[in-house]
Coordinates of C-alpha atoms in Angstrom, one line a residue:
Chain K
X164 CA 0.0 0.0 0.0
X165 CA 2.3 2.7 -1.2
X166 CA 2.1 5.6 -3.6
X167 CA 5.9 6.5 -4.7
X168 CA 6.6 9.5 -6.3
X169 CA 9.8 9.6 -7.7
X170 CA 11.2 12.8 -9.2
X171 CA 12.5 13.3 -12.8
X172 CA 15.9 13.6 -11.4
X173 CA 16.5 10.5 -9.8
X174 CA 14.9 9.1 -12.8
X175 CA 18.5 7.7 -14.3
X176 CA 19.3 6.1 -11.1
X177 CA 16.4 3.7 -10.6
X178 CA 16.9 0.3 -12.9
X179 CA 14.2 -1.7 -11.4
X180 CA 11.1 0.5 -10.0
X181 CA 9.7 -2.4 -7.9
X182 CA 12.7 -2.6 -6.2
X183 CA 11.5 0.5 -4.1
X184 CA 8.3 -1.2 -3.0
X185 CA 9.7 -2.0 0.8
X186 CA 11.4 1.3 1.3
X187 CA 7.9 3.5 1.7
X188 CA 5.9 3.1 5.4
X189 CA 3.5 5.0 6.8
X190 CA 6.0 7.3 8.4
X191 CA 8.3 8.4 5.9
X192 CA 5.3 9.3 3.4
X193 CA 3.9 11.4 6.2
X194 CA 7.5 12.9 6.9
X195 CA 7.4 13.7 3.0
X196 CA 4.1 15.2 3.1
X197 CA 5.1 17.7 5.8
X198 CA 8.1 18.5 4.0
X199 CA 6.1 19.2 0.6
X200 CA 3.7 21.2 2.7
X201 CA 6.0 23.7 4.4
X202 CA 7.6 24.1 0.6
X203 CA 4.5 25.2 -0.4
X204 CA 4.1 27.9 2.3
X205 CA 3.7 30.6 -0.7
X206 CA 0.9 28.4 -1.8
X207 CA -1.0 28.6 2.0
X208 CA 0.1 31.6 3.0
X209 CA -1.9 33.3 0.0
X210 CA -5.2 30.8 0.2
X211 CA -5.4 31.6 4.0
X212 CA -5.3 35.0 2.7
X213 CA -7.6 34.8 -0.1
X214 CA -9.7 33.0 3.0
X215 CA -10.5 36.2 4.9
X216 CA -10.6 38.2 1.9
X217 CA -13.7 36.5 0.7
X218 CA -14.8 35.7 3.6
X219 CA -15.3 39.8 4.4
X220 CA -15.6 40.7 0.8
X221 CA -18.0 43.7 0.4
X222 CA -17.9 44.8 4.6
X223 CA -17.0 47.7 4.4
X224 CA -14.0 47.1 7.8
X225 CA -13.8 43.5 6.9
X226 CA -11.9 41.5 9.0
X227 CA -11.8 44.3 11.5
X228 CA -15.2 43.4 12.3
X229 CA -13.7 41.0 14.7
X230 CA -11.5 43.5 16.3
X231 CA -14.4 45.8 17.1
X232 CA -16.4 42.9 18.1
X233 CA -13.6 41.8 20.6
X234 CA -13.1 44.9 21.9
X235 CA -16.9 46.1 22.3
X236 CA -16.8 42.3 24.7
X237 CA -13.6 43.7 26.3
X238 CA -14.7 46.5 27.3
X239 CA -17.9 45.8 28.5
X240 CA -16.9 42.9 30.6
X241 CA -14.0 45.2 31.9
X242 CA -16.1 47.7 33.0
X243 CA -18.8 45.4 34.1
X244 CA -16.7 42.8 36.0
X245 CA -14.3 45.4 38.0
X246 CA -17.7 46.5 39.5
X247 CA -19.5 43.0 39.8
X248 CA -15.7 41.6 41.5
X249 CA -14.7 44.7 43.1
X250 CA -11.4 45.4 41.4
X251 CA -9.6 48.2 39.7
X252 CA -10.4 48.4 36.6
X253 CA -7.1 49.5 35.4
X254 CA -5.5 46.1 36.1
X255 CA -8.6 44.5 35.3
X256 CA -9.5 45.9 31.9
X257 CA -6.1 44.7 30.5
X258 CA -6.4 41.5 31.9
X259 CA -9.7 40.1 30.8
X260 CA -9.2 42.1 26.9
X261 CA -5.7 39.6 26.3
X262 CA -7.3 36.6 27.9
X263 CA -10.2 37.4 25.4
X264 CA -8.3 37.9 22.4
X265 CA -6.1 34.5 22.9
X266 CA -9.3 32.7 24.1
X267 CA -10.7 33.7 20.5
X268 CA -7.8 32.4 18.7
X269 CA -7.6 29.1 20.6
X270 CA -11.5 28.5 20.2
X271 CA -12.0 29.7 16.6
X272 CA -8.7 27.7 15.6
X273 CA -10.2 24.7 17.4
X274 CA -13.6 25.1 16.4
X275 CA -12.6 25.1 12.5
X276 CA -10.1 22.3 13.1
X277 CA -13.1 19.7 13.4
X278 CA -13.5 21.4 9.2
X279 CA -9.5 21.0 8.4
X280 CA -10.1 19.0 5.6
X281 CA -14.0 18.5 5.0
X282 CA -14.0 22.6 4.2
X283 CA -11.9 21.8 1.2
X284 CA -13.0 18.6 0.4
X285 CA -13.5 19.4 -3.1
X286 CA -10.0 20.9 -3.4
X287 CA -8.8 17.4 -1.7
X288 CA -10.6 15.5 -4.4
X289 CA -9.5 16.8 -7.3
X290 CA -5.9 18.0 -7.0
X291 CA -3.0 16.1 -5.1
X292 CA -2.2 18.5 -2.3
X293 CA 0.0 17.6 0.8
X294 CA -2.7 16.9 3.8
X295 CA -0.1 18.9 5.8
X296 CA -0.9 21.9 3.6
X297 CA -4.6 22.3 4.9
X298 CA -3.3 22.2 7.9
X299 CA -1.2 25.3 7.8
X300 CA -3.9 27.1 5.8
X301 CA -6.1 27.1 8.5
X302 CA -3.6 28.1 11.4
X303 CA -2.0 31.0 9.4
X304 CA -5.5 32.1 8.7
X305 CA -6.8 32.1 12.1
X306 CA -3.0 33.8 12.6
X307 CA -3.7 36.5 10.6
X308 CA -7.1 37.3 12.4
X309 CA -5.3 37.3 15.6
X310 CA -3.5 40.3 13.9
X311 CA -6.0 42.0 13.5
X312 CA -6.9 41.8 17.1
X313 CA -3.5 42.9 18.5
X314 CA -4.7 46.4 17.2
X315 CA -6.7 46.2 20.9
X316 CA -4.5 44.9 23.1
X317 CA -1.9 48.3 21.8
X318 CA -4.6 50.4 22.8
X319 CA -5.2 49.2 25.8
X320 CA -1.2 48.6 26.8
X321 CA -0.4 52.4 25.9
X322 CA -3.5 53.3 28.1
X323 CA -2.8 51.0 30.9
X324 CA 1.6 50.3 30.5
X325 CA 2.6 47.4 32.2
X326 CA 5.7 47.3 34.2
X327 CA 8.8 46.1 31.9
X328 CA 10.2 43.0 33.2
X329 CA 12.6 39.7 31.8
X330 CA 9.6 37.5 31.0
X331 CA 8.3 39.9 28.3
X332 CA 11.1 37.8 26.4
X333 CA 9.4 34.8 26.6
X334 CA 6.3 36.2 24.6
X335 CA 8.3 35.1 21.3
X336 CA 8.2 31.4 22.3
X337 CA 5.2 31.6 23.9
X338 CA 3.4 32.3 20.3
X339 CA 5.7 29.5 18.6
X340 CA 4.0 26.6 21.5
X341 CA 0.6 28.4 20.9
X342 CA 1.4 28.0 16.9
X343 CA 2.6 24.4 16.9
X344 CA -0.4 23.4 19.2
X345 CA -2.7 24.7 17.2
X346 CA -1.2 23.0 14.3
X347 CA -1.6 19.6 16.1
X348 CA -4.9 20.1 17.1
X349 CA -6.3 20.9 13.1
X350 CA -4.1 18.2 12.2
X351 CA -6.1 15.2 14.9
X352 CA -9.0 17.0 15.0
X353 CA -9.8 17.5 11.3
X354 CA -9.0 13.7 10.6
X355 CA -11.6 12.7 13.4
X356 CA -13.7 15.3 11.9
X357 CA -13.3 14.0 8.3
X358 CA -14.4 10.6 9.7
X359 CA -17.2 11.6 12.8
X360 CA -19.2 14.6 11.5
X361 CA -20.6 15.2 14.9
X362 CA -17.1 16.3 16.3
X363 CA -17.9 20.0 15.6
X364 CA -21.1 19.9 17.5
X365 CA -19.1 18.0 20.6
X366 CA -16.4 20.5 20.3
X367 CA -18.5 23.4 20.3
X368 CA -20.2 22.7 23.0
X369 CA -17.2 21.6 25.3
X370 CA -15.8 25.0 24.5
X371 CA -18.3 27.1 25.4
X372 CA -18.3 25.5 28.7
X373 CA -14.4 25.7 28.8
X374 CA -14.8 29.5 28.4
X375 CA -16.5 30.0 31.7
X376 CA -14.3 27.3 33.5
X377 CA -11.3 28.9 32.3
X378 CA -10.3 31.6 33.8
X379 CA -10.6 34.7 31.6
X380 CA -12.9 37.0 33.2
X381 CA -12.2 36.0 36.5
X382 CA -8.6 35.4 38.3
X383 CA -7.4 32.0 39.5
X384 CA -6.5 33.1 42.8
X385 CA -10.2 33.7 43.2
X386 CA -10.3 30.0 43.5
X387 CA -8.8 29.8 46.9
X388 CA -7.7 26.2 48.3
X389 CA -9.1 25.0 44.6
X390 CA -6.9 27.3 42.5
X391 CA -5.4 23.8 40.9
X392 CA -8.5 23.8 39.0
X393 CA -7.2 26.7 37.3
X394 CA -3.9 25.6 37.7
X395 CA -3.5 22.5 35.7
X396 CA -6.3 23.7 33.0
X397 CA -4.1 23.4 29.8
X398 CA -6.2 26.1 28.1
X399 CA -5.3 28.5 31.2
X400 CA -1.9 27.5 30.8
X401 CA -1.7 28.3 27.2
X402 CA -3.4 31.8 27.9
X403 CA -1.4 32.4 31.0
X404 CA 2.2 32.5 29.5
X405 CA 0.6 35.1 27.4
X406 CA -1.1 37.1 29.6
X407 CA 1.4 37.3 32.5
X408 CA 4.1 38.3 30.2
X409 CA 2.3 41.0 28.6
X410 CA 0.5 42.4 32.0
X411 CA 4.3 42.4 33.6
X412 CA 4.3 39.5 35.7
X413 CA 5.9 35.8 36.0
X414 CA 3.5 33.2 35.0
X415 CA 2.3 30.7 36.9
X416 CA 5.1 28.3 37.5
X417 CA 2.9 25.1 36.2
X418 CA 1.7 26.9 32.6
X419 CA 5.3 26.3 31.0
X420 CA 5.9 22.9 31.7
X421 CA 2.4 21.9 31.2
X422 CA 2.3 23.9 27.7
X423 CA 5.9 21.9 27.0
X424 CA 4.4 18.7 27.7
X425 CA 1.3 19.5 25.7
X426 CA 2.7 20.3 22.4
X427 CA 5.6 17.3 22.6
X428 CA 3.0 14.7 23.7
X429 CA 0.5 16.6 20.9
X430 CA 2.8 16.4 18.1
X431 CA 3.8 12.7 18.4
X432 CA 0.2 11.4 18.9
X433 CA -1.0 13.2 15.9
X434 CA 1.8 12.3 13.2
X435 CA 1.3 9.0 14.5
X436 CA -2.0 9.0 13.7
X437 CA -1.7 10.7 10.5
X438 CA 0.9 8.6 9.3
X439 CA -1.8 6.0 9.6
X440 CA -4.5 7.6 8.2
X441 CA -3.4 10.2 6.0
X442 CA -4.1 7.8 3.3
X443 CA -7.7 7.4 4.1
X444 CA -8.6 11.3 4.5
X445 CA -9.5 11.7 0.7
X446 CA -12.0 8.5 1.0
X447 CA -13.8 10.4 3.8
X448 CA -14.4 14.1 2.7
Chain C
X227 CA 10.4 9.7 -20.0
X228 CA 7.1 9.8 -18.1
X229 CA 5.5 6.5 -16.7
X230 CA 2.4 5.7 -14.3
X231 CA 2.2 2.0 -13.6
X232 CA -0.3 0.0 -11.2
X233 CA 0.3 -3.0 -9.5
X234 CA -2.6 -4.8 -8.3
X235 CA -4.1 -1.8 -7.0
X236 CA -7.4 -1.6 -5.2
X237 CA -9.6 1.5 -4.5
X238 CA -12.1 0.2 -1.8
X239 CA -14.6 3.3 -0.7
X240 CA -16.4 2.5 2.7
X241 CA -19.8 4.0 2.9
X242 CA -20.5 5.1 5.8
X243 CA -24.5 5.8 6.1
X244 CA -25.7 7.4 9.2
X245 CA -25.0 5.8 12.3
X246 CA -21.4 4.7 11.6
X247 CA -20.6 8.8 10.7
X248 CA -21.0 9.2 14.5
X249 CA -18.6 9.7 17.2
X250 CA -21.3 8.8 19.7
X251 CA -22.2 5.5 18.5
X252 CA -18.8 4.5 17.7
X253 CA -17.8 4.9 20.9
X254 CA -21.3 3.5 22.7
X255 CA -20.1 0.2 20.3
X256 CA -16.7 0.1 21.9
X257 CA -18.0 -0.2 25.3
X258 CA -21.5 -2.1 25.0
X259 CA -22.0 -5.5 23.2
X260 CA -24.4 -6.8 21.2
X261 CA -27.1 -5.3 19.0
X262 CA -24.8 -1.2 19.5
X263 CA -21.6 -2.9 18.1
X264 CA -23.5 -4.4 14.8
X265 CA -25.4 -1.3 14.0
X266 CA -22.1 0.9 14.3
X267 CA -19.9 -1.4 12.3
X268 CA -22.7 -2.0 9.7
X269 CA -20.8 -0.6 6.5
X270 CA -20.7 -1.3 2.4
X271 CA -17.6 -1.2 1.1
X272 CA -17.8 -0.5 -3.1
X273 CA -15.0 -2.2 -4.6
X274 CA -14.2 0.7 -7.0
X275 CA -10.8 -0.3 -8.2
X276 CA -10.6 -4.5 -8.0
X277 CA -6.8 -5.5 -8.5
X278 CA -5.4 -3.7 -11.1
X279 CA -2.4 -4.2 -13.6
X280 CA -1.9 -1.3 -15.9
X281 CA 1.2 0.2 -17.8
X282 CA 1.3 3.7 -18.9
X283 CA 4.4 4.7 -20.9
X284 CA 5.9 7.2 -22.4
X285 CA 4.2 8.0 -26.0
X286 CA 0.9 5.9 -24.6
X287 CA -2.4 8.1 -25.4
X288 CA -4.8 5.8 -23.5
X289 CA -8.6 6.3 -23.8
X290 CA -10.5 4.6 -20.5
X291 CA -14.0 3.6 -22.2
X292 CA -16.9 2.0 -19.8
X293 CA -20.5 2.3 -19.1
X294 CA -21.4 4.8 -16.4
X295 CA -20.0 3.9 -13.0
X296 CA -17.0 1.9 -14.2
X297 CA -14.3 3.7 -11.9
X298 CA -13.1 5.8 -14.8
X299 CA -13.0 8.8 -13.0
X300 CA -12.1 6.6 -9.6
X301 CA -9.0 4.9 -12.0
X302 CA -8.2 8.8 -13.2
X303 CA -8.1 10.0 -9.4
X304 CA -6.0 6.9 -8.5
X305 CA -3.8 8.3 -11.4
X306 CA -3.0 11.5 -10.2
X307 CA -2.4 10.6 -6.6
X308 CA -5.6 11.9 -5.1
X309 CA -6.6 8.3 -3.9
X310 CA -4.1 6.4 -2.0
X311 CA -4.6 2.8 -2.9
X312 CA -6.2 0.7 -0.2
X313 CA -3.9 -2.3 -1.3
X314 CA -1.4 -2.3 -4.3
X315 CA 1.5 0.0 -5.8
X316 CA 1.2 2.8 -8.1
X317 CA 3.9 4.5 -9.4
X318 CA 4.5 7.2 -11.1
X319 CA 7.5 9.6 -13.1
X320 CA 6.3 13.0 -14.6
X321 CA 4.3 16.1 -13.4
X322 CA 0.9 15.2 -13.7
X323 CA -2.0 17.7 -14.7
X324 CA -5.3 16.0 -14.0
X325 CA -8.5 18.3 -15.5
X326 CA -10.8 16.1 -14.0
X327 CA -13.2 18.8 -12.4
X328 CA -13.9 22.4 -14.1
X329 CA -14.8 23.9 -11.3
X330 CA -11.7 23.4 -8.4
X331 CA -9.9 25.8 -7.4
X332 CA -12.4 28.6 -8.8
X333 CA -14.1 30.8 -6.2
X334 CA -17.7 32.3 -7.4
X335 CA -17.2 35.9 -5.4
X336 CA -13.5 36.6 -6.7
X337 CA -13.1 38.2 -10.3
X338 CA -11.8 36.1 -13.2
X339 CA -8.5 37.5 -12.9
X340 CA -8.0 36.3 -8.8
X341 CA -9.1 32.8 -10.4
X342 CA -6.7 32.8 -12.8
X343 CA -4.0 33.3 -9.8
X344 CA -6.2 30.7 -7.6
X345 CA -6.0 27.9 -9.8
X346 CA -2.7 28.4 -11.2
X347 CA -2.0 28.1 -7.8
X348 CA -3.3 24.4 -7.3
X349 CA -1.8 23.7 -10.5
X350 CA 1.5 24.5 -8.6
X351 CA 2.4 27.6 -10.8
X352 CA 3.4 30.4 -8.4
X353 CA 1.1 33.5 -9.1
X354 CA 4.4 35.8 -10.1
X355 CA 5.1 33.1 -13.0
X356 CA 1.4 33.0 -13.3
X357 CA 1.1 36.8 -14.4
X358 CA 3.0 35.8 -18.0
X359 CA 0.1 33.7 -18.8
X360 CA -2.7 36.1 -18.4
X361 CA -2.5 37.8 -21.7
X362 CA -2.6 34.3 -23.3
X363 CA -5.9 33.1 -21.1
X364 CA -7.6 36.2 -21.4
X365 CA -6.9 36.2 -25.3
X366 CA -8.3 32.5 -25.1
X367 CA -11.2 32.8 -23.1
X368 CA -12.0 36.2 -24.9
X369 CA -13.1 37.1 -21.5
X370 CA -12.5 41.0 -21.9
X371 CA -13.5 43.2 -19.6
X372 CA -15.8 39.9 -17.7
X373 CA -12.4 39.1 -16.5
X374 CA -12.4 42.0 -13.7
X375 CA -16.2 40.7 -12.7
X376 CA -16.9 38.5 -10.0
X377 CA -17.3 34.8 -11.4
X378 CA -20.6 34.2 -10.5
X379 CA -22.1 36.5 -13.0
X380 CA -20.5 34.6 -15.9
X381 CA -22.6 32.2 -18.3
X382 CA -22.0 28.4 -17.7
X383 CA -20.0 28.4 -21.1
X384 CA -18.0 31.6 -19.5
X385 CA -17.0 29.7 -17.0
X386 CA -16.0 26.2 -18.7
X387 CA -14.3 28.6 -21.3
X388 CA -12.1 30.2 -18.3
X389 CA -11.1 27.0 -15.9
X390 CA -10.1 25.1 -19.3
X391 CA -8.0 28.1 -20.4
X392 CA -7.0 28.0 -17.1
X393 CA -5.7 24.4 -16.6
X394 CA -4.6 23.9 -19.9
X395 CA -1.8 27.0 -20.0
X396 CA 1.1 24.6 -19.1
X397 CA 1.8 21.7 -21.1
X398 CA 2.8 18.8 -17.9
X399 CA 4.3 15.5 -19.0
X400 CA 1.5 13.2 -18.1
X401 CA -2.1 14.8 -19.0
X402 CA -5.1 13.0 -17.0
X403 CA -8.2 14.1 -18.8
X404 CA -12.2 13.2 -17.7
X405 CA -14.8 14.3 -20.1
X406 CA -15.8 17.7 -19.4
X407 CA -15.8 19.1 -22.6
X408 CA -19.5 19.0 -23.4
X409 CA -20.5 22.0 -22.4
X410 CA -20.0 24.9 -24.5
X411 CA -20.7 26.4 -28.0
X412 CA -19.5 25.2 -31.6
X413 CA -17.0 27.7 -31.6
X414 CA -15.8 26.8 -28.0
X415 CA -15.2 23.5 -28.7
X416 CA -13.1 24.1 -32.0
X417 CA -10.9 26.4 -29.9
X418 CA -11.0 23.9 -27.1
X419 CA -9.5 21.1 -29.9
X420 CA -6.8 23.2 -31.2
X421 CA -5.0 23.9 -27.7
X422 CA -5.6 20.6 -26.5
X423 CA -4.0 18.7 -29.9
X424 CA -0.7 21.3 -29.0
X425 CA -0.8 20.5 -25.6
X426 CA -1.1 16.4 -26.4
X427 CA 1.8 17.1 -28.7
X428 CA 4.1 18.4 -25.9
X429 CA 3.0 15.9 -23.0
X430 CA 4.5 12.4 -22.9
X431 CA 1.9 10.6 -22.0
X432 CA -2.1 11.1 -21.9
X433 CA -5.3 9.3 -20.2
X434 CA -8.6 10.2 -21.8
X435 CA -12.3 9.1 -19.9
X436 CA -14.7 9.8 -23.2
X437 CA -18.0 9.0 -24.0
X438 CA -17.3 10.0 -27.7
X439 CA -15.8 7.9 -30.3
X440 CA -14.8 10.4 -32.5
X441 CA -12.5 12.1 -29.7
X442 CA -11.1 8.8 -28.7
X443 CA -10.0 7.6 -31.9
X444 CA -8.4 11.1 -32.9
X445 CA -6.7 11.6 -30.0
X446 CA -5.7 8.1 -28.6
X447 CA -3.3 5.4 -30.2
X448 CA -4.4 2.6 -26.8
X449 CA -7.6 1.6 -25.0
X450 CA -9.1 -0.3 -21.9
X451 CA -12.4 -0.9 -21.3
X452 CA -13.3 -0.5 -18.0
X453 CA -16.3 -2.3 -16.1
X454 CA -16.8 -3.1 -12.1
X455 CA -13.4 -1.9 -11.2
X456 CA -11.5 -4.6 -13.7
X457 CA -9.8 -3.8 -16.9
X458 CA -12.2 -5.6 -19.1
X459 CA -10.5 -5.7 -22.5
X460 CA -7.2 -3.8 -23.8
X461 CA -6.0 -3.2 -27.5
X462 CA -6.8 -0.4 -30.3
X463 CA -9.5 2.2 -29.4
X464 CA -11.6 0.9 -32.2
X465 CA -11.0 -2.7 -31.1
X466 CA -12.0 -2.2 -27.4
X467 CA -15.2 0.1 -28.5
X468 CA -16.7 -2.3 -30.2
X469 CA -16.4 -4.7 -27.4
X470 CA -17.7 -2.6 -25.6
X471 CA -20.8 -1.9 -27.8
X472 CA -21.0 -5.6 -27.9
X473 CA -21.4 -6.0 -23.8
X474 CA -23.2 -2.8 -23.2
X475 CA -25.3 -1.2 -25.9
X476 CA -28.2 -3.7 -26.4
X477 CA -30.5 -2.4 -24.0
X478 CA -31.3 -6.4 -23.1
X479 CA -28.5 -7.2 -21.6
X480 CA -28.8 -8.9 -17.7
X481 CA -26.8 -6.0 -16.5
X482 CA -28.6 -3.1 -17.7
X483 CA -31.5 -4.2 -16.2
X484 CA -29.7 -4.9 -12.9
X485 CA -28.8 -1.6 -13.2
X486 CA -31.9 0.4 -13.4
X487 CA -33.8 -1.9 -11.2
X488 CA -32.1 -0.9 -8.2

């Protein structure tokens, strides 16, 4: 069960083309699809694009509808909340508008990953694309909308600065853990989805429960003797070495590790599994 | 030197009808017995491609002739890589073009022109080397100013005219071809002819899925007759079409009426 592409150039060198049969598994035609996938990042990098474009085509802000929309929540929850809890609103107001904007870029990202590859099915069926390629489609589009709503998070750091400290350093990787999880999740998730259309039903609804579990609009530390609820909630972690960074504190000392864990343990599970069924993902869209 | 070459392959399509789609009941089967773990695993698999041999080389123009649901398009899609077989080998030297739908890769609500870019682009032609082929497409598809308009507004025959123009810009080395042809005017289709005889000319080797005797026999030196996911008959397109006028065209025969009984 192989398909072997062999390119013009080692044409010359191969007498007998059956002689190859044993050399492709699972694994390295998964490696090869990664590899032709981040090749083709000028090829993903303008669909995700041409995604948002259309998708906004004829609004007249387009994809800054989502930035106002985020930051009409923000500020309303800010305001809201700081009364309702009691706090200052000027270290409360920051706090809830970054957990906001990262909590919409996990959930969206999550949320379309159940669609990686059924959203492009016909794409899938008519025109041999690496499976990887889908992938990175839909996390550098979701990427580029969480541009869009950075624009906030400016405003309201220059309105409320945050003290400068070391950790501000860490934002860089932070984003890179954030990026390759998200890439592992639309990678597992759109296979399961491909094969169980009832994931994104499931998903949706464990995320809108996650949002009021996590904390986003209201602190861990609120949580008293049960603040390892909070603690060792991955989706907490991944917003908290965000958050802290970028509101001038130290994260909390179980988000790194956990986020570390999560994306090693995350990427191996999934190219296991889709070195197994990569194969199968064009019979199921 | 272009090949594609299939050993023993199979293309096996599970259907997956309701109950089997869900995550639920797949997971209810795994931890209850009985009447849950039937119901969930209940499946039909269509055995699309059934074990097959088949040597494309270099300088081969094969036309794939077969009633209606003979694979052709599944053996075409097997072809270009899109289906991984479920058992078997294929391989396979050359870039392959496959114009097997009209309508990938084309977006209704972006302009002719961002098409041109968007399907270039699954072709695998980056949109800066794309740019030297406009002039030639929009000459083509005598598009003029339509090109600048959102797709959607364009006539089915518009539209044909533009994703043919599109795919067939490059000439690849292996062409994979399903009939899609029929749509469009007299004077489409003599247009249509003349760039696809230059572009058989320059590719190495070519798979046709016709309907049309005429088109086969012009443009195809080999054929196979396809039925129930075997290879049926191989030899000279006029050889292997009137076999398969024999087997199929009387309206009598047991499998016909098979067929449209169901």
């Amino acid at each position: 069960m192989s398909v072997k592409q062999i390119s013009l150039e080692n044409h010359r060198a191969l007498a007998s083309v059956d002689g190859l049969k044993s050399q492709t598994s699972h694994f390295t035609r998964a490696r090869a699809d990664i590899a032709e996938g981040v090749r083709l990042y000028w090829l993903w990098s303008r669909l995700a694009y041409h995604d948002i474009k259309m998708r906004y085509r004829g609004s007249l802000i387009g994809p800054f509808w989502l930035t106002l929309s985020t930051a009409i929540m923000a500020a309303m929850m800010g305001v809201l909340y700081s009364k309702l809890f009691n706090t200052d609103v000027r270290t409360y107001l920051p706090y809830v508008t970054i957990g906001l904007i990262v909590w919409q870029f996990i959930s969206t990202t999550v949320n379309e990953s159940c669609l990686t590859f059924v959203a492009v099915s016909a794409e899938v069926q008519q025109v041999r694309l690496p499976f990887s390629s889908h992938v990175f489609r839909l996390v550098y589009r979701n990427l580029l909308v969480l541009c869009h709503n950075v624009v906030i998070l400016f405003v309201v750091l220059v309105i409320f600065p945050p003290t400068l400290i070391l950790e501000q350093l860490t934002l860089i990787p932070a984003m890179a853990v954030l990026i390759a999880n998200a890439a592992w999740l639309a990678c597992l998730l759109g296979m399961l989805g491909a094969r169980y259309r009832d994931l994104p039903p499931i998903i949706s609804n464990f995320l809108q429960v996650l949002f009021f579990v996590t904390p986003i609009f209201w602190r861990p530390e609120s949580l008293g003797r049960y603040l390892v609820m909070a603690r060792y909630n991955p989706l907490h972690a991944a917003i908290d070495i965000i958050r802290s960074p970028l509101l001038g504190v130290a994260p909390d000392v179980a988000s790194w590790p956990i986020m570390l864990a999560m994306t090693l343990v995350g990427c191996v599970v999934t190219f296991a599994v889709f070195a197994r069924l990569r194969g199968r993902i064009a019979y199921w869209v | 030197m272009s090949f594609l070459r299939l050993r023993n392959v199979s293309i096996h399509f599970p259907i997956y009808q309701g109950g089997s789609r869900s995550l639920k009941k797949a997971i209810m089967a795994s931890t209850s017995r009985g009447n849950l773990a039937r119901d969930a695993a209940e499946r039909i698999v269509v055995r699309a491609l059934d074990g097959v041999d088949l040597d494309i080389e270099s300088g081969d123009r094969l036309a794939l002739i077969g009633p209606n649901g003979s694979s052709k398009s599944t053996l075409l899609k097997t072809l270009a890589g899109i289906y991984e077989p479920t058992s078997g080998d294929l391989y396979s030297e050359g870039r392959i073009s496959a114009l097997l739908d009209s309508s990938v890769g084309m977006n209704p609500d972006a302009t002719g022109r961002e098409n041109i870019y968007l399907r270039g682009m699954f072709m695998g032609i980056h949109p800066s080397d794309m740019t030297k082929y406009i002039e030639e497409i929009s000459a083509f598809t005598e598009l003029g100013h339509y090109l600048d308009m959102p797709v959607r507004t364009y006539s089915a025959g518009m539209r044909i005219s533009l994703s043919f123009g599109i795919s067939t810009c490059t000439s690849p080395d292996i062409l994979l071809m399903d009939e899609w042809l029929a749509a469009g005017d007299a004077h489409f289709l003599e247009k249509a002819q003349a760039r696809l005889e230059s572009l058989f000319r320059t590719s190495s080797l070519m798979v046709l899925a016709s309907h049309s005797l005429p088109l086969l026999e012009r443009w195809c030196n080999r054929a196979i007759l396809m039925y129930q996911g075997h290879i049926m008959a191989q030899g000279t397109v006029r050889d292997v079409w009137s076999e398969y006028k024999q087997t199929f065209a009387a309206p009598e025969t047991p499998d016909k009426q098979t067929a449209s009984s169901q």
